[in-house]
């Protein structure tokens, strides 16, 4: 890269167009993040801006930004189902890579099934079609543990197994995975995906998922409230601290093409815990904290999902490894929510 910079400083674009074409093609990475104001998008935008430069990461969301993302880089209001809108931004900024994070999560999707299907599927088609038409080079699209259903094995759920998702969200993610693999096989689209577990973060709250309790519990503990959990105490689910999820996302996108052998979506394992276990990890630091249980409609969703995930393929293919334990995560969450 440095040698190339040196050569470029020595020669003019008109005289050496080939070298400039090489540079444009191979070195320039302009990233578009769709759904950048959400739980994953906010932290991913910040991390990618650090890595690739503020101006090279365009954050977009359906909502106006409150200053968080627009203060140090480009921000545009964009609806993920507006194909022309996405295309205009892709052309305007000469976007190469798209991270599509806009989606309706499991609990909200049960309330608005058609809106969820429309958003989750059409946003994906918009981006896959731009890649198919070679307007962009690479796509990241998140799938979820929700692709598994009541008939899937619960423990150490394999990469490939029975998948009969019983939620609107899970059905949309399962269909999306099939389309990603299809666009890769038939049109050569470089799409990469991971099946996120429930994600825990302190900067931006999650919006409308079944695993959201594992974020809310920390907020209530810090406020000095007792926590009423909407899942039963023994409901074990796959979870992950946000830093690990962001690192996984960047790692899979940076991996050489040949190492990405699965083009539907990779299983990804971090932590597995139930409400009692997270409660106990908090209580060690806040002894007066109490919890009670009042399961609602989200219990049925949680019951249909795995307890733990086998992520051998992600480990073998692109070197995935989880770092943060439940105890470490609790310490980080409590410290940062206190500040
Ligand atoms: N966190 C998501 C949800 O609960 C699962 O992917 O909907």
CSV table of C-alpha atoms and ligand atoms in Angstrom, one decimal, residues 39 104-109 143-147 167 169-170 173 195-199 206-213 230 237-239 298 301 305, ligand 1:
chain,number,residue,atom,x,y,z
A,39,UNK,CA,-28.1,-1.6,18.6
A,104,UNK,CA,-37.9,-5.9,12.7
A,105,UNK,CA,-36.9,-8.2,15.6
A,106,UNK,CA,-38.8,-11.2,16.9
A,107,UNK,CA,-41.2,-9.7,19.5
A,108,UNK,CA,-42.3,-6.7,17.4
A,109,UNK,CA,-42.5,-8.9,14.3
A,143,UNK,CA,-29.2,-13.8,10.4
A,144,UNK,CA,-30.2,-15.0,13.8
A,145,UNK,CA,-30.6,-18.0,16.1
A,146,UNK,CA,-34.3,-17.5,15.3
A,147,UNK,CA,-33.8,-19.5,12.1
A,167,UNK,CA,-41.8,-17.0,14.4
A,169,UNK,CA,-38.8,-13.0,12.4
A,170,UNK,CA,-37.3,-16.5,12.2
A,173,UNK,CA,-34.3,-14.8,8.5
A,195,UNK,CA,-26.5,-16.0,13.0
A,196,UNK,CA,-26.4,-13.5,15.9
A,197,UNK,CA,-27.5,-14.7,19.3
A,198,UNK,CA,-29.0,-12.1,21.7
A,199,UNK,CA,-26.7,-9.2,21.9
A,206,UNK,CA,-32.0,-3.3,21.4
A,207,UNK,CA,-35.4,-2.8,19.9
A,208,UNK,CA,-38.1,-5.4,20.1
A,209,UNK,CA,-36.3,-8.7,20.6
A,210,UNK,CA,-37.0,-11.6,22.9
A,211,UNK,CA,-33.5,-11.4,24.3
A,212,UNK,CA,-33.8,-7.7,25.3
A,213,UNK,CA,-34.4,-8.7,28.9
A,230,UNK,CA,-40.7,-11.4,31.0
A,237,UNK,CA,-30.7,-18.7,25.4
A,238,UNK,CA,-27.5,-18.1,23.3
A,239,UNK,CA,-26.2,-14.6,24.0
A,298,UNK,CA,-42.1,-13.8,24.4
A,301,UNK,CA,-40.7,-17.4,21.2
A,305,UNK,CA,-35.0,-21.3,20.1
B,1,LIG,N1,-32.1,-10.7,19.6
B,1,LIG,C1,-33.0,-11.2,18.6
B,1,LIG,C2,-34.4,-11.2,19.1
B,1,LIG,O1,-34.6,-11.4,20.2
B,1,LIG,C3,-32.6,-12.6,18.1
B,1,LIG,O2,-31.9,-12.5,17.0
B,1,LIG,O3,-35.3,-11.0,18.3
